[in-house]
XYZ file of C-alpha atoms in Angstrom:
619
model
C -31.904 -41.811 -96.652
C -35.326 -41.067 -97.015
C -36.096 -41.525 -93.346
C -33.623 -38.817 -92.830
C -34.971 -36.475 -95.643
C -38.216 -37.275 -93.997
C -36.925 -35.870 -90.069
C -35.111 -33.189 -91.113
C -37.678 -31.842 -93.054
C -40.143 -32.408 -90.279
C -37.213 -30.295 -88.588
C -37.301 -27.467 -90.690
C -40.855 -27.466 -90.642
C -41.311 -27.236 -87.090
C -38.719 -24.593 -86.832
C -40.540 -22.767 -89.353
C -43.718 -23.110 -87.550
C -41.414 -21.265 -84.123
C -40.200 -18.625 -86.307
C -43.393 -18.106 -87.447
C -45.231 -17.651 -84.092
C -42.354 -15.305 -82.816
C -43.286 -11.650 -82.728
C -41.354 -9.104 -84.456
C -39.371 -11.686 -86.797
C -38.145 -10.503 -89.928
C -39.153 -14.433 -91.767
C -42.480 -14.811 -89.801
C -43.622 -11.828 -89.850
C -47.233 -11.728 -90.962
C -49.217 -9.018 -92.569
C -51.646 -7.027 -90.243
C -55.175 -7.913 -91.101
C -57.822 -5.224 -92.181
C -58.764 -3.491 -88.679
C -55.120 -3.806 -87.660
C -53.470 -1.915 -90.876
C -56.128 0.846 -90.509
C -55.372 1.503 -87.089
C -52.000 1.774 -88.416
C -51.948 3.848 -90.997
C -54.694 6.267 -89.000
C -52.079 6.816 -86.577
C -49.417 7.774 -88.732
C -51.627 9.903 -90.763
C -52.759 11.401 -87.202
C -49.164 12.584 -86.133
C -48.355 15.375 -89.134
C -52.119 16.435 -89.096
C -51.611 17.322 -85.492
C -48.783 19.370 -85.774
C -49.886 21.141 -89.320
C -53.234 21.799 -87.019
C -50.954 23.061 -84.303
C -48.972 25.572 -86.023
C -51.568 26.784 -87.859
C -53.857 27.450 -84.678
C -50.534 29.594 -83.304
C -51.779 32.242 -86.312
C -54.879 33.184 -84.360
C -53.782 33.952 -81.140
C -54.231 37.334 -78.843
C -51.762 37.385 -76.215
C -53.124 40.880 -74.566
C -56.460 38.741 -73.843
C -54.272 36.387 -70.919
C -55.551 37.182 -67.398
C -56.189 34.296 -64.624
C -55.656 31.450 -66.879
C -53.109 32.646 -68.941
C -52.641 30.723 -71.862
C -55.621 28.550 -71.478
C -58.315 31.449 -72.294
C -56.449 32.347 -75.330
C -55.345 29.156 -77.182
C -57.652 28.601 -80.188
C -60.021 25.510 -80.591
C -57.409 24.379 -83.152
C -54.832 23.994 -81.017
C -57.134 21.457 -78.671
C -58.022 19.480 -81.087
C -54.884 19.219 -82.073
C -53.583 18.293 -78.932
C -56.534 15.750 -78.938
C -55.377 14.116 -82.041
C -52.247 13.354 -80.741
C -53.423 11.664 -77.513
C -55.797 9.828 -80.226
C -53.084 8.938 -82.158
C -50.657 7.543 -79.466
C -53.446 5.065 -77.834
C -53.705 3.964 -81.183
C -49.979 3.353 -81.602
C -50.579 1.405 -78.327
C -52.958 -0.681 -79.205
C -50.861 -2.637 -81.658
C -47.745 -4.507 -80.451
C -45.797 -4.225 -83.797
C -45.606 -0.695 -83.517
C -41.854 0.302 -84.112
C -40.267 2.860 -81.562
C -39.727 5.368 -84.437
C -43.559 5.987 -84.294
C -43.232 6.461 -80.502
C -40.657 8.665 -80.312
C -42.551 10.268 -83.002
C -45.453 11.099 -81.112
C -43.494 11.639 -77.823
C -41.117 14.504 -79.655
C -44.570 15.875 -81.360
C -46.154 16.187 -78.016
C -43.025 18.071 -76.810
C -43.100 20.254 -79.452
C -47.039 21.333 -78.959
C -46.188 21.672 -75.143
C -42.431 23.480 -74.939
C -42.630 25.002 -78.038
C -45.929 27.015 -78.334
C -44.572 29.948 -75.675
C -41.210 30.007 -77.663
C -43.064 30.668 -80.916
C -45.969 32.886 -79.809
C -43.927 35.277 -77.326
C -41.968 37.726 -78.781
C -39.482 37.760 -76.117
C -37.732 35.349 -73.604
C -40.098 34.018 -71.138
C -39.984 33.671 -67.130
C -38.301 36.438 -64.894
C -35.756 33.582 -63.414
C -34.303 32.806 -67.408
C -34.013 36.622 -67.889
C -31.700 36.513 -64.544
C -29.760 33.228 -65.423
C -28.750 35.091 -68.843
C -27.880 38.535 -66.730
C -25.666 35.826 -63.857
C -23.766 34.200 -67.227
C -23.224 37.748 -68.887
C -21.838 38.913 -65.245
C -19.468 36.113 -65.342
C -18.186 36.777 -68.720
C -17.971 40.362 -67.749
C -15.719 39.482 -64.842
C -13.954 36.300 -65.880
C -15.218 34.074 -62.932
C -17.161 35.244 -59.611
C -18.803 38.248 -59.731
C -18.350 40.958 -56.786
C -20.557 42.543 -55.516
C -23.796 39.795 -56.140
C -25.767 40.580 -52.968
C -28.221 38.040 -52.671
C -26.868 36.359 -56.145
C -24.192 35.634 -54.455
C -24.782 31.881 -54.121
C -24.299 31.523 -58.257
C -20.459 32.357 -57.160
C -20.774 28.872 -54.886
C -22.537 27.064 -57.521
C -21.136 28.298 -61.087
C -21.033 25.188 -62.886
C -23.927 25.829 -65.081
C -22.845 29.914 -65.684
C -19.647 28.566 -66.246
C -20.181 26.002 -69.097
C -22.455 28.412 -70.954
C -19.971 31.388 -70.598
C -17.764 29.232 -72.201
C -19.973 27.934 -74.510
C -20.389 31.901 -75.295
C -17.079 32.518 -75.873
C -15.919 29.587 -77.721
C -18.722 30.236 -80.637
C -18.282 34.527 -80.382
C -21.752 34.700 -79.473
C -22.713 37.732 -77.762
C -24.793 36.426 -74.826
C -27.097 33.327 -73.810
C -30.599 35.159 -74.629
C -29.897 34.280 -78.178
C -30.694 30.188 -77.317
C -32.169 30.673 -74.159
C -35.535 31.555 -75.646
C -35.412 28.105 -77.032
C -34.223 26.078 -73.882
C -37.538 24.339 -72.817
C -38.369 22.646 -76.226
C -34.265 21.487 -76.518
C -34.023 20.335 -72.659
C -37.732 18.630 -72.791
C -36.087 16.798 -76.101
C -32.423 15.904 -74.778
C -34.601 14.615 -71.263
C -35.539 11.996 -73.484
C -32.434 10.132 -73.814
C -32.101 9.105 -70.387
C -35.466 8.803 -69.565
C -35.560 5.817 -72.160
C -32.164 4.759 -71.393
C -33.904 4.261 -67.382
C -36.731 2.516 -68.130
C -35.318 0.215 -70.074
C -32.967 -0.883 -67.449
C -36.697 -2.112 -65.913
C -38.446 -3.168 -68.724
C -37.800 -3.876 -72.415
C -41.677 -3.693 -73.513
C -41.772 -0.778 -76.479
C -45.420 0.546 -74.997
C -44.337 0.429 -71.481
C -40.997 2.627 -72.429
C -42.576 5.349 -74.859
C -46.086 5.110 -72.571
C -44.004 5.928 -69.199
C -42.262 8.877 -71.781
C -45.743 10.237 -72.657
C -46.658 10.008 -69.211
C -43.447 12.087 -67.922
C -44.137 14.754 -70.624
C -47.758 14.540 -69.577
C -47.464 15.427 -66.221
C -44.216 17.494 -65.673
C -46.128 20.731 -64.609
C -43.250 21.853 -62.461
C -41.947 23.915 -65.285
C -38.230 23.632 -64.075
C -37.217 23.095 -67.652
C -36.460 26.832 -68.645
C -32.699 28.176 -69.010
C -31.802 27.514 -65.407
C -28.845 25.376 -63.685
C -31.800 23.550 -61.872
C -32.930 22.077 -65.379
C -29.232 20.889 -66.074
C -28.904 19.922 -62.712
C -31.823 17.885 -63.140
C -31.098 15.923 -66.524
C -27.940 14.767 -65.033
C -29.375 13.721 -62.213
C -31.821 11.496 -64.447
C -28.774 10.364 -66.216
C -27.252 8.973 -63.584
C -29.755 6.928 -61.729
C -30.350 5.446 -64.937
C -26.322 4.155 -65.158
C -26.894 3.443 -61.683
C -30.194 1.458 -62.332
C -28.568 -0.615 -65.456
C -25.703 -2.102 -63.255
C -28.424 -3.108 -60.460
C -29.004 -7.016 -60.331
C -32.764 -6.640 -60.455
C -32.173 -4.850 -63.884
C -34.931 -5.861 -66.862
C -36.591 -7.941 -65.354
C -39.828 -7.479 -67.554
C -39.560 -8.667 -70.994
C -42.652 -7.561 -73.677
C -43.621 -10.953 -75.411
C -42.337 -13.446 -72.889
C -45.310 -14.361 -70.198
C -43.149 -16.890 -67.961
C -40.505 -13.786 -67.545
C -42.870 -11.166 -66.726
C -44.837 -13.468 -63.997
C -41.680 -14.907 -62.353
C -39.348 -12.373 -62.499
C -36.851 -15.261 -64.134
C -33.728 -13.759 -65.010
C -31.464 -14.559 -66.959
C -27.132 -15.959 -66.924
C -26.534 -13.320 -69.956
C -28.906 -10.683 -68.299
C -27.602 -10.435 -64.854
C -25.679 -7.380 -64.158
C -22.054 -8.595 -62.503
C -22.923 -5.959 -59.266
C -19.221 -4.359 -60.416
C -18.680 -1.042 -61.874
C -17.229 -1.172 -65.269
C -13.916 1.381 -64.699
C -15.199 3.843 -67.817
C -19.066 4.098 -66.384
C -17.928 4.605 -62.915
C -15.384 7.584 -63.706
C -18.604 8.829 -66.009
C -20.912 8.609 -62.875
C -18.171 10.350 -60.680
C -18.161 13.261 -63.626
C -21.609 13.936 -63.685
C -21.548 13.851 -59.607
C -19.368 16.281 -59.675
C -21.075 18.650 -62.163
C -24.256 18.310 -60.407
C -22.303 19.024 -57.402
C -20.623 22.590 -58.459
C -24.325 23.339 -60.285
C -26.931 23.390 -57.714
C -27.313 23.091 -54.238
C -30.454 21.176 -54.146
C -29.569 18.794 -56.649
C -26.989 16.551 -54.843
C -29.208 15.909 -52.282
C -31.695 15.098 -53.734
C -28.996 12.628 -55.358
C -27.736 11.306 -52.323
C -31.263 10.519 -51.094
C -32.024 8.603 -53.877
C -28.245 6.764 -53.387
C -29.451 6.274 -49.734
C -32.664 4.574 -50.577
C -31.741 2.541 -53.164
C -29.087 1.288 -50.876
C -31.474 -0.400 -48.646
C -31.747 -3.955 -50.430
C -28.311 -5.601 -49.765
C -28.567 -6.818 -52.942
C -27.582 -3.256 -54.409
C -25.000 -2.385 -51.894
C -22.457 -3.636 -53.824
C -23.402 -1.216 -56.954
C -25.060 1.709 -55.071
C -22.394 2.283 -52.083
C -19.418 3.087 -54.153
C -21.806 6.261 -56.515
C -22.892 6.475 -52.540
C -19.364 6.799 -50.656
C -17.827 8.928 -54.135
C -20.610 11.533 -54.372
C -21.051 12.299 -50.284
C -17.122 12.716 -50.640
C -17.622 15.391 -53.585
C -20.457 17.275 -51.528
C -18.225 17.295 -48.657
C -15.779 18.576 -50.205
C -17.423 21.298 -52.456
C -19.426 22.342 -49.430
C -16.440 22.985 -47.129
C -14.808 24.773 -49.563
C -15.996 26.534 -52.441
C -19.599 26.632 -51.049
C -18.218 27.650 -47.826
C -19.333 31.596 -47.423
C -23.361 30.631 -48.131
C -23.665 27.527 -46.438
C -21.597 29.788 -43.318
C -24.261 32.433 -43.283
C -27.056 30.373 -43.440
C -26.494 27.156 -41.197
C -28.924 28.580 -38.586
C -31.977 28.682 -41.101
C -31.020 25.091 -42.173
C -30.745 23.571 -38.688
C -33.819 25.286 -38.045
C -35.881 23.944 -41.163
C -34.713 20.298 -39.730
C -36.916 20.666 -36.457
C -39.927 22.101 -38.803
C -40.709 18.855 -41.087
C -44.901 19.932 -41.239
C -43.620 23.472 -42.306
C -41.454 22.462 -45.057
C -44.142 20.139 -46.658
C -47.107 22.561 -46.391
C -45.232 25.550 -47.123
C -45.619 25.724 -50.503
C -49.240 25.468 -50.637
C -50.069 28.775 -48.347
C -50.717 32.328 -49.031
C -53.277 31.726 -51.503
C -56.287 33.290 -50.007
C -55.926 36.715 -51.427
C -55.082 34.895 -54.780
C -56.981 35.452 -58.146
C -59.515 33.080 -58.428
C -58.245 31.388 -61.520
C -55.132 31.298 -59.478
C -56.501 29.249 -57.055
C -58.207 26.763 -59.408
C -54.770 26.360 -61.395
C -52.874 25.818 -57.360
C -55.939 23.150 -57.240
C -55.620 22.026 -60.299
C -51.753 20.766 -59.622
C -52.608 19.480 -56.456
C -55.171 17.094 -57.450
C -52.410 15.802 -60.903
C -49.269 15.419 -58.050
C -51.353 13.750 -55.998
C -53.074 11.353 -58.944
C -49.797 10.547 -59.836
C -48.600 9.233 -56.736
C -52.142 7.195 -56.012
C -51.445 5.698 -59.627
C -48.040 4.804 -58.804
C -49.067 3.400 -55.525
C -52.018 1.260 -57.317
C -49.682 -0.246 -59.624
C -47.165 -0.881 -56.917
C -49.704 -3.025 -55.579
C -51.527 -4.679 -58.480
C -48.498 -5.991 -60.621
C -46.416 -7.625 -58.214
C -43.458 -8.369 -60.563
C -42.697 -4.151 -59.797
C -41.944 -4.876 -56.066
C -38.302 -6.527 -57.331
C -37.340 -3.446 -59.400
C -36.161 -0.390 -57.536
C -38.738 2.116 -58.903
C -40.751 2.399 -55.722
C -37.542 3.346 -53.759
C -36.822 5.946 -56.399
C -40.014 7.072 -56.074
C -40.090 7.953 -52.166
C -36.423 9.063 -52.520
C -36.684 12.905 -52.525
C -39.253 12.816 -49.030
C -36.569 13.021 -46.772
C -35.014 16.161 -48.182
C -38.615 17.499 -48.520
C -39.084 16.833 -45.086
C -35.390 18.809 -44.100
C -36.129 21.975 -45.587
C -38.660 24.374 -47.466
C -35.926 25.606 -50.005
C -37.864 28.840 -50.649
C -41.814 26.925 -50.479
C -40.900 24.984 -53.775
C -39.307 21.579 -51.799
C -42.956 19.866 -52.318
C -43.013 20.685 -56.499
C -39.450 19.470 -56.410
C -39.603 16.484 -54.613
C -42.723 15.744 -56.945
C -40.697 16.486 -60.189
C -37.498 13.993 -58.976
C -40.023 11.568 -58.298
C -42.243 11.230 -61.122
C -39.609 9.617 -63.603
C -40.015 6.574 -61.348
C -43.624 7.479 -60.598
C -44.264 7.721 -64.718
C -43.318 3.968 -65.713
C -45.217 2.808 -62.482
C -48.438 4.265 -64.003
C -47.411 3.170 -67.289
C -46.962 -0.799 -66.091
C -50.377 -0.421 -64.414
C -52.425 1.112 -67.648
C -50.957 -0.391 -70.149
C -48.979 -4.036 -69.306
C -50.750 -6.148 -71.974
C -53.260 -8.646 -70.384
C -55.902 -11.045 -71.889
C -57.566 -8.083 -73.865
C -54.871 -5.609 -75.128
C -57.383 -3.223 -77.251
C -59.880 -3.041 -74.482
C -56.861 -1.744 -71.969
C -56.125 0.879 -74.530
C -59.033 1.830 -74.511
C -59.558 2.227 -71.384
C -56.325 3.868 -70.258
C -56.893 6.340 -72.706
C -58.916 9.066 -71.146
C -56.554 8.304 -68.310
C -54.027 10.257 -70.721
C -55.870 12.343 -71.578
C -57.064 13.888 -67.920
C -53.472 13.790 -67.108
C -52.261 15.882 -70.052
C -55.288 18.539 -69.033
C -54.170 18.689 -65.795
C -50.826 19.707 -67.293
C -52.306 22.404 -69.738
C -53.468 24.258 -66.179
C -50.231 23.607 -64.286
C -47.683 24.630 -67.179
C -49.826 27.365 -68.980
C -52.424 29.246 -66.457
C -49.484 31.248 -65.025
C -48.407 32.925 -68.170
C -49.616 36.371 -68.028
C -46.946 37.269 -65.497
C -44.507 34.872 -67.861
C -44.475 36.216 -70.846
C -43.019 39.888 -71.864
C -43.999 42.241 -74.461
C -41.317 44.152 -76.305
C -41.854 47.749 -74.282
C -41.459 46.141 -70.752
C -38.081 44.980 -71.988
C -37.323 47.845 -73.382
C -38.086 49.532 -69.832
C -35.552 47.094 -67.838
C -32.695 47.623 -71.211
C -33.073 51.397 -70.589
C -32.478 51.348 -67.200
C -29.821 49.188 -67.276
C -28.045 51.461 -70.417
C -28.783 54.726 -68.272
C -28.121 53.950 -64.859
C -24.971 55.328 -62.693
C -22.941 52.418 -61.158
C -24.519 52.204 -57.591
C -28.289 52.913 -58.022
C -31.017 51.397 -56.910
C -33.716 49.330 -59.012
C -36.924 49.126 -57.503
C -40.251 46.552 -58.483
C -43.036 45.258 -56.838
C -42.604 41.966 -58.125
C -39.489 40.158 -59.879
C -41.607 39.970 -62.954
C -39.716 42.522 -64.735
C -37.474 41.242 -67.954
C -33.696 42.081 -67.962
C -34.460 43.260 -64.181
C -30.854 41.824 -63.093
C -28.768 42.992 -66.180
C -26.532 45.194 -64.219
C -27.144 43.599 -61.184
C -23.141 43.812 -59.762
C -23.707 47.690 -60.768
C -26.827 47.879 -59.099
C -28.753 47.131 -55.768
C -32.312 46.048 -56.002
C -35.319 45.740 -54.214
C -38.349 44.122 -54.762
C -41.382 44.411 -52.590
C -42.646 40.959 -52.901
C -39.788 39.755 -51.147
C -39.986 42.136 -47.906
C -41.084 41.396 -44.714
C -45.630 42.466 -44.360
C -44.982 45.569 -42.397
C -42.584 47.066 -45.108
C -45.287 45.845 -47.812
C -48.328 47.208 -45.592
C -46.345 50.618 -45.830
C -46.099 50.894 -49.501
C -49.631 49.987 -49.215
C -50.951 52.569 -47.047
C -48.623 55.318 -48.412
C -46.857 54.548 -52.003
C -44.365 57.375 -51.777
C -43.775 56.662 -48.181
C -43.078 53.275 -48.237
C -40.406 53.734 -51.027
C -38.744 56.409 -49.642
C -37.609 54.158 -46.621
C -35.574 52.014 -49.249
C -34.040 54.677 -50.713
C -32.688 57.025 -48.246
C -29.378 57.304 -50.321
C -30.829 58.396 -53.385
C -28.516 61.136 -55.152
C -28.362 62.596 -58.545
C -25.206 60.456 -58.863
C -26.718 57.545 -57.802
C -30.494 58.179 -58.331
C -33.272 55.548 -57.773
C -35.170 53.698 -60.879
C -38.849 52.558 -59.991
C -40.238 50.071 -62.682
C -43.870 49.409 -63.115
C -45.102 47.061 -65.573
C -47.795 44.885 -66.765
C -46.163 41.866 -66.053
C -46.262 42.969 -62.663
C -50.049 44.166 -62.254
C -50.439 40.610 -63.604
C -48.327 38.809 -61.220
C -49.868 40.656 -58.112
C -53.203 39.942 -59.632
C -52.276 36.352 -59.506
C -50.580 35.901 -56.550
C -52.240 38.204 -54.113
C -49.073 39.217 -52.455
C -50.017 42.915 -52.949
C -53.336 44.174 -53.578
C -54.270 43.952 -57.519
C -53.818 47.668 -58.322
C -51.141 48.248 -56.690
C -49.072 49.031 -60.226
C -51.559 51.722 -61.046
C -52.135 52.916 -57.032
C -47.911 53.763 -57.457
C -48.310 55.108 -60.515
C -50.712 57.536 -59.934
C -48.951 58.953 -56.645
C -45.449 59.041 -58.158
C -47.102 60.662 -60.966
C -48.576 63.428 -58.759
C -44.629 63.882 -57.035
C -42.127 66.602 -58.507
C -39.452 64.265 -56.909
C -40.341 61.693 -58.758
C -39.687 62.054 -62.656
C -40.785 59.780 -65.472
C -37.608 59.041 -68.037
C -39.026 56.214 -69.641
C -42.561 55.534 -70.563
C -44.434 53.251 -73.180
C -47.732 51.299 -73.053
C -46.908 48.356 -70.664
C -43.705 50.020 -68.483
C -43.553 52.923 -66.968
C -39.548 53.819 -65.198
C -39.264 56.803 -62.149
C -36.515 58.501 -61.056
C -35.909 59.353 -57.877
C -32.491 61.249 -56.912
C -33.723 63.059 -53.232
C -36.211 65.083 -52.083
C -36.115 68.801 -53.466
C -35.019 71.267 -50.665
């Protein structure tokens, strides 16, 4: 008896002793020492001095002052340093293995919030000229109970109204009057509900807390696109995330990085209870097939860049068996949609898309030209992008190479999935940012694995990796804000586009220079518009040369019952400024010669807008 007291005492001790030495156990648990608890608490006391710093530098801001960098030049010293406490505060989060996710996601959300949020709360009005029109395309659709006649070139949102649809019910289910009222906050709420399956796909790869939330920060850190505003591209674009991470999860070479456990992470061993059974549960694949489909009647980029991905991560035939049937279903879906619905616009312009496939250098360069008339602030924020795509890709390429145990997972093939689409067309000169924004949720927990997998010094890799993080997120801050003094909209230019809009005869003409113009499209099945950017040079060297002119050959049915509107803005002087696409005065060059024209009278004017009418020349 006594021998047996004796072993299973000697039992309990030793599983005592395993309990003990297990990380994260509730019984073995162990105090942090000194150094380790202040770390801890620094960081937590870090996070809500960051934000208090950050809304109170948002006091002492001067919006009129934006001109080449936009945002940058007028942001407060506050504001950085607040932004440098969180970076501070999330290495330090890092550094210590124990941390618990609600920290992370913490810091992650507080880091969205500085980003997304700070435009929402400084501009009095809703920012970007393409959120203004997605609210005018949805109010046209309630108007008309479906598609809306008479679109001209916004035609294709009748051959891709998923998104316009689901918000116009969305409208009319809660009696609100129209989508400006939440678009304003769209960036902030989609950057925020991005995080859900963003986690939910790297943790099909890894279950290592700092890999996860690091990979998050890095997204955040380095999404510079700016396709996150109220736009069917951004919905189009979460589901898309949503589904290669249900796709990822039923992959056989899913988790195969485990934090804590050094013989899994160097073999790759997997697991009896860990291997996915390569067969699509019946409820996720009909969820799959939904989101396909929504994707599909959304956005015409979208599902390709969807099938591309499908294609690629078909390669290994150890994911045929998961990948071809999302592969064979969502082709099928396209197909369809494309031959029918999405008929008229795919009809009209098959010749410029057959054409884009024998151009491949084009369509990868294109969006990188025309900048040599460009505002030199312009030019270093263009640069400035560049040089953060292209350190994310050498980053994901490094760690592709340096931690082998990355080959077996399929995050390299999602990252090259979106070249051959880049490669097939231009889509307007933004296929390169595209392709760079599908890729970097891949491209993200690549860099993460490679700057922060824990090796034989943990604090000194921290360390290290954090002014990594920190260059990243100020190549960001010039990507996402150094364009925002043709973003953002004071109260008189929208004022300018509502008046217009109230006052104008069904079947006149809007003219801009540039699309930056607020509320430019609200009539836009009433009205025709033209915008000068968007004309061929010799129509643009006209107006150039000759204001009056050049308009007048745009506008050669001009009548008192269907006069002309010419808008002129700041937004506009700002954008041409920027982008060089006109000369830089252009805005006050018009002005002054419409000014100067008896057939040209001003009905609207304020500080930033000025609105012409134009209804014939005076016999």
């Amino acid at each position: 008896m006594g021998k047996l007291q004796t072993l299973t005492n000697g039992r309990m001790t030793s599983f005592t002793s395993a309990v003990a030495r297990r990380p994260g156990t509730a019984a073995g648990e162990r105090r942090p020492s000194g150094p380790t608890a202040a770390r801890q608490w620094t960081a937590r006391l870090l996070l809500p001095v960051a934000l208090v710093l950050w809304l109170l530098s948002l006091r002492h801001v001067h919006l009129a002052g934006m001109r080449d960098y936009g945002l940058l030049q007028v942001l407060p010293v506050l504001f950085w340093v607040a932004l440098g406490l969180l970076v501070l505060g999330f290495c330090l989060l890092l550094s210590d293995r124990r941390t618990a996710g609600g920290w992370f996601a913490g810091y992650v959300l507080g880091l969205i919030a500085v980003i997304h949020a700070t435009p929402t709360l400084l501009y009095p009005t809703l920012r970007y000229s393409w959120a203004w029109k997605h609210v005018a395309v949805t109010d046209a659709v309630i108007r008309h109970q479906g598609d809306v006649p008479h679109a001209g070139k916004l035609a294709i949102y009748n051959q891709w109204p998923g998104f316009f649809d689901l918000n116009a019910f969305f409208l009319q289910a809660t009696g609100l009057h129209s989508a400006l009222g939440y678009a304003t906050w769209t960036p902030p709420v989609f950057n925020a509900v991005l995080l859900a399956p963003l986690l939910l796909l790297y943790r099909t790869v890894t279950r290592d807390r700092r890999l996860i939330w690091g990979a998050a920060w890095i997204y955040y850190s380095c999404s510079w696109v700016g396709q996150d505003y109220f736009a069917p591209q951004a919905f189009a674009f979460l589901l898309f995330v949503t589904v290669m991470a249900l796709v990822m999860g039923q992959l056989p070479t899913s988790v195969l990085h485990r934090s804590g456990d050094a013989h899994y992470i160097r073999t790759g061993d997997t697991r009896a209870a860990d291997i996915p059974t390569g067969r699509w549960p019946v409820g996720r694949f009909v969820l799959v097939m939904v989101l396909a489909a929504v994707i599909i009647s959304s956005h015409p980029l979208t599902p390709l860049m969807l099938i591309s991905a499908l294609v690629v991560l078909s390669f290994p035939r150890r994911n045929r068996r998961v990948v071809l049937p999302v592969l064979a279903g969502t082709t099928l879906l396209a197909v369809v949609w494309d031959a029918t619905v999405a008929r008229p616009y795919i009809a009209d312009n098959l010749n410029d898309f057959m054409g884009s496939l024998l151009k491949p250098d084009t369509n990868v360069v294109s969006g990188l030209a025309a900048l040599g008339t460009a505002a030199p602030g312009h030019v270093v924020v263009a640069w400035v992008d560049r040089g953060l795509s292209a350190a994310v890709f050498v980053l994901a390429a490094l760690a592709f190479l340096a931690r082998p145990w990355v080959r077996r997972t399929s995050l390299a093939l999602l990252v090259v999935a979106p070249l051959p689409v880049l490669a097939a067309n231009a889509y307007g000169g933004e296929m390169i940012f595209r392709a760079y924004l599908f890729a970097l949720p891949a491209a993200s927990l690549l860099i993460a694995v490679l700057l922060l997998e824990r090796g034989s010094r943990p604090r000194l890799q921290v360390l290290a990796a954090c002014p990594v993080l920190l260059a990243l997120l100020g190549g960001l801050m010039f990507g996402y804000y150094g364009k925002e003094s043709s973003n953002y909209f004071t109260k008189d230019e929208v004022a300018a586009a509502r008046f217009v809009a109230a006052t104008s005869p069904p079947g006149s003409t809007v003219v801009s220079l540039t699309s930056a113009v607020p509320g430019l499209y609200l009539r836009y099945d009433d009205n025709p518009m033209v915008e000068f950017d968007q004309q061929d040079i010799e129509d643009r060297r006209r107006l150039v040369k000759d204001p009056v002119k050049g308009l007048e050959g745009f506008l050669p049915d001009a009548s008192p019952q269907q006069p002309a509107y010419i808008i002129l803005s700041r937004a506009q002087a700002a954008d041409l400024y920027q982008t060089g696409v006109l000369p830089a005065d252009t805005v006050q060059r018009m002005e002054s010669a419409l000014s100067k024209n008896p057939d040209y009278i001003p009905v609207f004017r304020t500080k930033d807008a000025v609105v012409y009418r134009y209804q014939g020349t005076k016999s």
